[in-house]
């Protein structure tokens, strides 16, 4: 579930995503160790999510890989 505002006018290249039922530090560690995807764990202000920073250098394949990794973690 995305924690970033749903309104496109308030969205940008940085997203915060929570994997329900999974500790954020576990999610971040698995993304790094199993998929080589670097994210930042966000726990301040009551957050339990990872910050994803996309740029012009990321491809659709990169995003697909990230979504697949998050899906695998959510189902584990």
mmCIF file of C-alpha atoms in Angstrom:
data_model
loop_
_atom_site.group_PDB
_atom_site.id
_atom_site.type_symbol
_atom_site.label_atom_id
_atom_site.label_comp_id
_atom_site.label_asym_id
_atom_site.label_seq_id
_atom_site.Cartn_x
_atom_site.Cartn_y
_atom_site.Cartn_z
ATOM 1 C CA UNK A 1 0.000 0.000 0.000
ATOM 2 C CA UNK A 2 1.444 3.326 -1.000
ATOM 3 C CA UNK A 3 1.812 5.950 1.702
ATOM 4 C CA UNK A 4 2.465 8.696 -0.835
ATOM 5 C CA UNK A 5 -0.539 10.949 -1.574
ATOM 6 C CA UNK A 6 -2.852 9.369 -4.143
ATOM 7 C CA UNK A 7 -3.509 12.713 -5.829
ATOM 8 C CA UNK A 8 -1.143 12.922 -8.837
ATOM 9 C CA UNK A 9 -0.682 16.655 -8.231
ATOM 10 C CA UNK A 10 0.994 15.799 -4.909
ATOM 11 C CA UNK A 11 3.136 12.917 -6.177
ATOM 12 C CA UNK A 12 6.716 12.862 -7.386
ATOM 13 C CA UNK A 13 9.683 10.585 -8.043
ATOM 14 C CA UNK A 14 9.991 9.631 -4.388
ATOM 15 C CA UNK A 15 7.441 7.160 -3.060
ATOM 16 C CA UNK A 16 6.998 5.599 0.368
ATOM 17 C CA UNK A 17 5.585 2.087 0.285
ATOM 18 C CA UNK A 18 4.489 -0.154 3.128
ATOM 19 C CA UNK A 19 4.307 -3.932 2.898
ATOM 20 C CA UNK A 20 1.465 -4.663 5.313
ATOM 21 C CA UNK A 21 2.413 -7.063 8.081
ATOM 22 C CA UNK A 22 6.147 -6.861 7.403
ATOM 23 C CA UNK A 23 8.649 -4.880 9.497
ATOM 24 C CA UNK A 24 10.144 -2.129 7.375
ATOM 25 C CA UNK A 25 13.730 -3.021 8.238
ATOM 26 C CA UNK A 26 13.124 -6.621 7.099
ATOM 27 C CA UNK A 27 11.678 -5.366 3.809
ATOM 28 C CA UNK A 28 14.655 -3.067 3.212
ATOM 29 C CA UNK A 29 17.167 -5.771 4.095
ATOM 30 C CA UNK A 30 15.543 -8.332 1.787
ATOM 31 C CA UNK A 31 15.324 -5.870 -1.104
ATOM 32 C CA UNK A 32 19.057 -5.183 -0.749
ATOM 33 C CA UNK A 33 20.298 -8.717 -0.114
ATOM 34 C CA UNK A 34 18.025 -10.694 -2.446
ATOM 35 C CA UNK A 35 17.439 -8.250 -5.305
ATOM 36 C CA UNK A 36 20.212 -5.646 -5.008
ATOM 37 C CA UNK A 37 17.612 -2.882 -4.684
ATOM 38 C CA UNK A 38 18.609 -0.002 -2.401
ATOM 39 C CA UNK A 39 15.857 1.725 -0.440
ATOM 40 C CA UNK A 40 15.703 3.639 2.806
ATOM 41 C CA UNK A 41 13.649 2.342 5.719
ATOM 42 C CA UNK A 42 11.351 5.054 7.058
ATOM 43 C CA UNK A 43 10.173 4.747 10.664
ATOM 44 C CA UNK A 44 9.865 8.351 11.811
ATOM 45 C CA UNK A 45 6.479 10.004 12.249
ATOM 46 C CA UNK A 46 4.755 6.639 12.593
ATOM 47 C CA UNK A 47 5.844 5.364 9.173
ATOM 48 C CA UNK A 48 6.573 1.707 8.465
ATOM 49 C CA UNK A 49 7.632 1.987 4.846
ATOM 50 C CA UNK A 50 10.533 2.030 2.454
ATOM 51 C CA UNK A 51 11.384 5.135 0.471
ATOM 52 C CA UNK A 52 11.790 4.479 -3.229
ATOM 53 C CA UNK A 53 13.573 7.168 -5.236
ATOM 54 C CA UNK A 54 13.106 6.859 -8.988
ATOM 55 C CA UNK A 55 14.884 8.948 -11.604
ATOM 56 C CA UNK A 56 15.283 9.260 -15.344
ATOM 57 C CA UNK A 57 17.947 6.552 -15.153
ATOM 58 C CA UNK A 58 15.459 3.888 -14.021
ATOM 59 C CA UNK A 59 13.791 1.782 -16.688
ATOM 60 C CA UNK A 60 10.367 0.160 -16.731
ATOM 61 C CA UNK A 61 12.211 -3.134 -16.228
ATOM 62 C CA UNK A 62 13.709 -1.718 -13.000
ATOM 63 C CA UNK A 63 10.251 -0.776 -11.755
ATOM 64 C CA UNK A 64 8.839 -4.181 -12.735
ATOM 65 C CA UNK A 65 11.662 -5.880 -10.821
ATOM 66 C CA UNK A 66 10.956 -3.747 -7.752
ATOM 67 C CA UNK A 67 7.228 -4.511 -7.880
ATOM 68 C CA UNK A 68 7.983 -8.218 -8.262
ATOM 69 C CA UNK A 69 10.340 -8.113 -5.288
ATOM 70 C CA UNK A 70 7.783 -6.306 -3.113
ATOM 71 C CA UNK A 71 5.124 -8.817 -4.178
ATOM 72 C CA UNK A 72 7.376 -11.748 -3.249
ATOM 73 C CA UNK A 73 8.133 -10.206 0.153
ATOM 74 C CA UNK A 74 4.443 -9.546 0.793
ATOM 75 C CA UNK A 75 3.558 -13.173 0.013
ATOM 76 C CA UNK A 76 6.391 -14.674 2.113
#
